[in-house]
């Protein structure tokens, strides 16, 4: 009997260096899932330009993000890895979804509010309709599951609404209703400088994040400087509740060591942060070091990464084109 593998899709923007947040919230989970699902992983360059990117920097970041995925353990023989702009069906379906999604739905998206900040009028319209493109990224492959960090939960709910409305509007049962896969001890890694803000590639403060390109010394320095409070590490999770910086570091420790946050609290409870930070720096360097090294090697072998992206794009085009054709047919576009 042939077993049917369900399909996952997920992506990362090449809008800067990959961070520990991208790794723990997303990429590491992709590695864990890649054998159980038919897997499609995308460097979402169309999303990246919703905020202006220097073209040469964008090209390099696209290769670097792909290298980071492979160095983290994504197997290009098992999975499709490509960059989004090379598969036109994403943008084509996004247009249809622009016509399905309601403005009221987009107005509720917190990521737009956070990224546009006070200057909403000056934000690109691409940033506003970003979630529609994200829905298209997933639906153009009829993916059933999407492994992401906690911050993308709202966008996935919107993806479900769009799929449902499309199915209802056209009286079809065409798009699956996707399930988010959000798991691990660090589903939302916070800034090292502010435990209430997400660790982000584009945060102006370098010390707010650990990059997958950081070496052992840089990691140790950033962790040493990480904001904490003056209380000792607690022994229970309840006592961590209103201590966002402490909670963040404990969660990172737990995720990197494949333990629970409670386990980490039990080990370090009652101690100050100095020893804990030294151990966390050591742990981070030992987990990330081999990835960084492999990533550097891959970035030096540009043609290898380019070839993987080229082959991945080809496969993604072959998969998406017939689905787009069906969608055009449902919508009523005359196809010659
Ligand atoms: N801090 C985080 N904690 C857990 N997961 C995270 N992800 C991102 N940051 C964290 C997850 O990584 C995947 C790729 O994210 P993205 O690069 O497409 O976009 P983003 O969420 O907007 O990430 P950044 O780093 O904050 O990028 P910029 O600064 O360019 O906006 C997603 O699955 C995301 O959940």
Coordinates of C-alpha atoms and ligand atoms in Angstrom, one line a residue:
X1 CA 0.0 0.0 0.0
X2 CA 1.4 3.4 -0.8
X3 CA 1.3 5.8 2.1
X4 CA 0.2 9.4 1.3
X5 CA 2.5 12.0 2.8
X6 CA 0.9 15.3 3.8
X7 CA 2.5 18.4 2.5
X8 CA 4.2 21.2 4.4
X9 CA 5.2 24.6 3.1
X10 CA 7.1 27.2 5.0
X11 CA 9.4 30.2 4.2
X12 CA 11.9 32.7 5.5
X13 CA 12.5 36.2 4.3
X14 CA 16.0 37.1 3.1
X15 CA 15.7 40.4 4.9
X16 CA 18.9 40.0 6.9
X17 CA 20.9 37.4 8.7
X18 CA 19.1 34.3 10.0
X19 CA 18.5 34.6 13.7
X20 CA 18.3 32.2 16.6
X21 CA 14.5 33.0 16.4
X22 CA 14.2 31.8 12.8
X23 CA 16.2 28.7 13.8
X24 CA 14.4 27.7 17.0
X25 CA 10.9 28.9 15.9
X26 CA 11.0 27.5 12.4
X27 CA 14.0 25.9 10.6
X28 CA 14.8 23.4 13.3
X29 CA 11.3 22.2 13.3
X30 CA 11.4 21.8 9.5
X31 CA 14.4 19.6 9.9
X32 CA 12.4 17.4 12.3
X33 CA 9.4 17.2 10.0
X34 CA 11.0 16.8 6.6
X35 CA 10.9 13.0 6.6
X36 CA 7.3 12.7 7.6
X37 CA 5.9 15.3 5.2
X38 CA 6.4 16.2 1.6
X39 CA 8.3 19.4 2.2
X40 CA 8.6 22.7 0.4
X41 CA 10.8 25.4 1.8
X42 CA 11.1 28.8 0.3
X43 CA 13.3 31.8 0.6
X44 CA 10.5 34.4 0.3
X45 CA 12.2 37.2 -1.6
X46 CA 8.9 38.7 -2.8
X47 CA 8.0 39.2 0.9
X48 CA 11.4 40.8 1.7
X49 CA 10.9 43.7 -0.7
X50 CA 7.8 44.9 1.2
X51 CA 10.5 46.9 2.9
X52 CA 13.1 48.3 0.6
X53 CA 16.2 46.0 0.1
X54 CA 19.5 46.9 -1.5
X55 CA 19.5 44.6 -4.7
X56 CA 23.0 43.2 -4.2
X57 CA 22.4 42.6 -0.5
X58 CA 19.1 40.9 -1.3
X59 CA 20.8 38.5 -3.8
X60 CA 23.5 37.6 -1.2
X61 CA 20.9 37.2 1.6
X62 CA 18.8 34.9 -0.6
X63 CA 21.8 32.6 -1.0
X64 CA 22.7 32.9 2.6
X65 CA 19.3 32.0 3.9
X66 CA 19.2 28.9 1.5
X67 CA 22.7 28.0 2.8
X68 CA 21.4 28.4 6.4
X69 CA 18.5 26.0 5.8
X70 CA 20.8 23.4 4.2
X71 CA 23.5 23.9 7.0
X72 CA 20.8 23.4 9.6
X73 CA 19.9 20.0 8.2
X74 CA 17.3 20.5 5.4
X75 CA 18.1 17.9 2.9
X76 CA 17.8 19.2 -0.7
X77 CA 17.4 15.7 -1.9
X78 CA 14.3 15.1 0.2
X79 CA 12.8 18.6 0.1
X80 CA 12.2 21.4 -2.4
X81 CA 14.2 24.5 -1.7
X82 CA 13.8 27.5 -3.9
X83 CA 13.4 31.3 -3.9
X84 CA 9.8 32.6 -4.3
X85 CA 10.4 35.1 -7.2
X86 CA 11.3 32.2 -9.5
X87 CA 7.9 30.7 -9.3
X88 CA 5.4 33.2 -10.8
X89 CA 2.3 31.3 -9.6
X90 CA 2.8 32.7 -6.1
X91 CA 2.3 36.2 -7.2
X92 CA -0.5 35.2 -9.6
X93 CA -2.5 33.5 -6.9
X94 CA -1.8 36.4 -4.5
X95 CA -3.7 38.7 -6.9
X96 CA -6.7 36.4 -6.8
X97 CA -6.4 36.4 -3.0
X98 CA -6.2 40.2 -2.9
X99 CA -9.7 40.0 -4.4
X100 CA -10.9 37.4 -1.9
X101 CA -9.5 38.7 1.4
X102 CA -11.5 41.6 2.9
X103 CA -9.9 44.9 3.9
X104 CA -11.4 44.4 7.4
X105 CA -9.4 41.2 7.8
X106 CA -6.2 42.8 6.8
X107 CA -6.8 45.7 9.2
X108 CA -6.6 43.3 12.1
X109 CA -3.1 42.0 11.3
X110 CA -0.8 42.9 14.1
X111 CA 2.4 42.4 12.1
X112 CA 1.4 45.1 9.7
X113 CA 0.7 47.4 12.6
X114 CA 4.0 46.6 14.3
X115 CA 6.1 46.9 11.1
X116 CA 4.4 50.0 9.7
X117 CA 4.5 51.6 13.2
X118 CA 3.4 55.2 13.3
X119 CA 4.0 55.8 9.7
X120 CA 1.2 53.7 8.2
X121 CA 0.6 56.1 5.3
X122 CA 4.2 55.7 4.3
X123 CA 4.3 51.9 4.4
X124 CA 4.3 50.0 1.1
X125 CA 1.0 48.6 -0.1
X126 CA 2.9 45.3 -0.4
X127 CA 3.4 45.3 3.4
X128 CA -0.3 45.6 3.8
X129 CA -1.3 42.7 1.5
X130 CA 1.7 40.6 2.7
X131 CA -0.6 38.0 4.4
X132 CA -2.5 37.5 1.1
X133 CA 0.8 36.6 -0.6
X134 CA 1.6 34.3 2.3
X135 CA -1.7 32.5 1.9
X136 CA -0.9 32.1 -1.8
X137 CA 2.5 30.7 -1.0
X138 CA 0.8 27.9 0.9
X139 CA -2.3 27.4 -1.2
X140 CA -0.5 27.3 -4.5
X141 CA 0.8 23.9 -3.4
X142 CA -2.4 22.9 -1.5
X143 CA -0.1 22.4 1.6
X144 CA -1.9 20.9 4.5
X145 CA 0.5 22.0 7.3
X146 CA 2.7 25.0 8.0
X147 CA 5.4 24.9 10.6
X148 CA 6.1 28.4 11.8
X149 CA 6.9 30.5 14.9
X150 CA 4.1 31.8 17.1
X151 CA 4.3 35.2 15.4
X152 CA 2.8 33.8 12.2
X153 CA -0.3 32.3 13.9
X154 CA -2.6 35.2 12.9
X155 CA -1.5 35.1 9.3
X156 CA -2.3 31.4 9.2
X157 CA -5.7 32.0 10.6
X158 CA -6.2 34.5 7.7
X159 CA -5.0 31.8 5.3
X160 CA -7.7 29.6 6.5
X161 CA -10.3 32.3 6.2
X162 CA -9.2 33.1 2.6
X163 CA -9.3 29.4 1.6
X164 CA -12.7 29.0 3.1
X165 CA -14.1 32.1 1.5
X166 CA -12.7 31.1 -1.9
X167 CA -14.2 27.6 -1.5
X168 CA -17.6 29.1 -0.5
X169 CA -17.6 31.9 -3.1
X170 CA -17.0 29.5 -6.0
X171 CA -18.9 26.5 -4.5
X172 CA -15.9 24.2 -4.5
X173 CA -14.0 22.1 -2.1
X174 CA -10.6 23.0 -3.6
X175 CA -8.3 24.5 -1.0
X176 CA -7.4 22.5 2.1
X177 CA -7.8 24.3 5.5
X178 CA -4.2 24.4 6.7
X179 CA -3.0 23.5 10.2
X180 CA -0.2 25.4 11.8
X181 CA 2.6 23.4 13.4
X182 CA 3.9 25.5 16.2
X183 CA 6.0 23.5 18.7
X184 CA 9.2 23.4 20.8
X185 CA 10.2 25.4 24.0
X186 CA 11.0 28.6 22.0
X187 CA 8.1 29.3 19.7
X188 CA 8.6 33.0 20.2
X189 CA 12.2 34.0 20.8
X190 CA 12.4 37.5 22.2
X191 CA 14.9 40.3 21.8
X192 CA 18.0 40.0 24.1
X193 CA 17.5 43.7 24.8
X194 CA 13.8 43.7 25.5
X195 CA 11.9 40.6 26.6
X196 CA 8.6 42.1 25.3
X197 CA 9.8 42.5 21.6
X198 CA 10.3 39.6 19.2
X199 CA 13.9 38.8 18.2
X200 CA 14.0 40.0 14.6
X201 CA 16.5 40.2 11.7
X202 CA 15.7 43.8 11.0
X203 CA 16.0 45.1 14.6
X204 CA 18.4 48.0 14.4
X205 CA 20.3 46.7 17.5
X206 CA 22.8 43.9 16.7
X207 CA 22.9 43.0 20.4
X208 CA 19.1 42.2 20.3
X209 CA 19.7 39.0 18.4
X210 CA 22.0 36.1 17.8
X211 CA 22.7 35.6 14.1
X212 CA 23.5 32.2 12.7
X213 CA 26.7 33.8 11.3
X214 CA 27.9 34.9 14.8
X215 CA 31.1 33.3 16.1
X216 CA 31.6 31.9 19.6
X217 CA 33.0 35.2 21.0
X218 CA 30.2 37.3 19.5
X219 CA 27.6 34.9 20.9
X220 CA 29.2 35.0 24.4
X221 CA 29.3 38.9 24.3
X222 CA 25.7 39.2 23.3
X223 CA 24.5 36.7 25.9
X224 CA 26.6 38.4 28.6
X225 CA 25.0 41.8 27.7
X226 CA 21.5 40.3 27.5
X227 CA 19.0 42.2 29.7
X228 CA 17.9 40.4 32.9
X229 CA 16.4 41.5 36.1
X230 CA 18.0 41.6 39.6
X231 CA 16.1 38.6 41.0
X232 CA 17.7 35.1 41.0
X233 CA 16.6 32.5 38.6
X234 CA 13.3 31.0 39.9
X235 CA 12.7 27.3 40.6
X236 CA 9.2 27.3 39.1
X237 CA 7.6 28.4 35.9
X238 CA 4.9 30.4 37.7
X239 CA 7.6 32.7 39.2
X240 CA 8.9 33.3 35.7
X241 CA 5.6 34.7 34.5
X242 CA 6.2 38.5 34.8
X243 CA 9.9 38.3 34.0
X244 CA 10.0 38.4 30.2
X245 CA 13.8 38.6 29.9
X246 CA 14.5 35.7 32.3
X247 CA 11.8 33.6 30.7
X248 CA 13.2 34.2 27.2
X249 CA 16.7 33.1 28.2
X250 CA 15.4 30.0 30.0
X251 CA 13.3 29.1 27.0
X252 CA 16.2 29.5 24.7
X253 CA 18.3 27.3 27.0
X254 CA 15.6 24.7 27.1
X255 CA 15.1 24.6 23.3
X256 CA 18.8 24.4 22.6
X257 CA 19.4 21.6 25.1
X258 CA 16.1 19.7 24.2
X259 CA 14.9 20.0 27.7
X260 CA 11.8 21.6 29.3
X261 CA 11.9 25.1 30.8
X262 CA 11.0 23.6 34.1
X263 CA 14.0 21.3 34.0
X264 CA 16.3 24.3 33.4
X265 CA 14.7 26.2 36.3
X266 CA 15.2 23.2 38.5
X267 CA 18.9 23.1 37.6
X268 CA 19.6 26.9 38.0
X269 CA 16.9 27.9 40.5
X270 CA 18.1 30.2 43.2
X271 CA 21.3 31.1 41.3
X272 CA 22.2 34.5 39.8
X273 CA 22.5 34.9 36.0
X274 CA 26.3 34.9 35.7
X275 CA 26.8 31.1 35.6
X276 CA 23.7 30.5 33.7
X277 CA 24.7 33.0 31.0
X278 CA 28.2 31.4 30.7
X279 CA 26.5 28.0 30.2
X280 CA 24.0 29.4 27.8
X281 CA 26.8 31.0 25.7
X282 CA 28.7 27.7 25.7
X283 CA 25.5 25.8 24.7
X284 CA 24.6 28.2 22.0
X285 CA 28.1 28.1 20.5
X286 CA 28.1 24.3 20.5
X287 CA 24.7 24.0 18.8
X288 CA 25.2 26.9 16.3
X289 CA 28.9 26.6 15.7
X290 CA 28.7 23.6 13.3
X291 CA 25.8 25.3 11.4
X292 CA 27.7 28.5 11.1
X293 CA 30.8 26.7 9.8
X294 CA 28.8 24.7 7.2
X295 CA 26.9 27.8 6.2
X296 CA 30.2 29.6 5.5
X297 CA 31.4 26.7 3.4
X298 CA 28.1 26.7 1.4
X299 CA 28.2 30.5 0.9
X300 CA 31.8 30.1 -0.6
X301 CA 30.3 27.5 -3.0
X302 CA 27.9 29.8 -4.6
X303 CA 27.3 27.6 -7.6
X304 CA 26.2 24.7 -5.4
X305 CA 23.5 26.7 -3.6
X306 CA 22.4 28.4 -6.9
X307 CA 22.0 24.9 -8.5
X308 CA 19.8 23.7 -5.6
X309 CA 17.7 26.8 -5.9
X310 CA 17.4 26.4 -9.6
X311 CA 16.4 22.7 -9.4
X312 CA 14.0 23.5 -6.5
X313 CA 12.4 26.4 -8.6
X314 CA 11.9 24.0 -11.5
X315 CA 10.1 21.4 -9.3
X316 CA 8.0 24.1 -7.6
X317 CA 6.9 25.5 -11.0
X318 CA 6.0 22.0 -12.1
X319 CA 3.9 21.5 -9.0
X320 CA 2.2 24.9 -8.9
X321 CA 1.4 25.4 -12.6
X322 CA -1.4 22.7 -12.8
X323 CA -2.9 24.0 -9.5
X324 CA -2.9 27.5 -10.9
X325 CA -4.6 26.3 -14.0
X326 CA -7.4 24.7 -12.0
X327 CA -7.8 27.9 -10.0
X328 CA -8.0 30.0 -13.2
X329 CA -10.7 27.6 -14.4
X330 CA -12.7 27.8 -11.2
X331 CA -12.4 31.6 -11.2
X332 CA -13.6 31.8 -14.9
X333 CA -10.4 33.0 -16.7
X334 CA -10.6 32.0 -20.3
X335 CA -7.4 29.9 -20.9
X336 CA -6.1 29.5 -24.5
Ligands
LIG1 N1 11.7 35.6 17.2 C1 11.2 34.5 16.7 N2 10.9 33.5 17.4 C2 10.3 32.3 16.9 N3 10.1 32.2 15.5 C3 10.5 33.2 14.7 N4 10.4 33.4 13.4 C4 10.9 34.6 13.1 N5 11.3 35.3 14.2 C5 11.0 34.4 15.3 C6 9.9 32.4 12.5 O1 10.8 32.3 11.4 C7 10.1 32.1 10.2 C8 10.6 33.0 9.2 O2 10.3 34.3 9.5 P1 10.4 35.5 8.5 O3 11.9 35.7 8.2 O4 9.7 35.1 7.2 O5 9.7 36.7 9.0 P2 9.5 37.4 10.4 O6 8.7 36.5 11.2 O7 9.0 38.8 10.1 O8 11.0 37.3 10.9 P3 12.0 38.5 11.3 O9 13.2 37.9 11.7 O10 11.3 39.3 12.3 O11 12.2 39.2 10.0 P4 12.1 40.8 9.7 O12 12.9 41.5 10.7 O13 12.6 41.0 8.3 O14 10.6 41.1 9.8 C9 8.6 32.2 10.5 O15 8.1 30.9 10.7 C10 8.6 32.9 11.8 O16 7.5 32.6 12.6

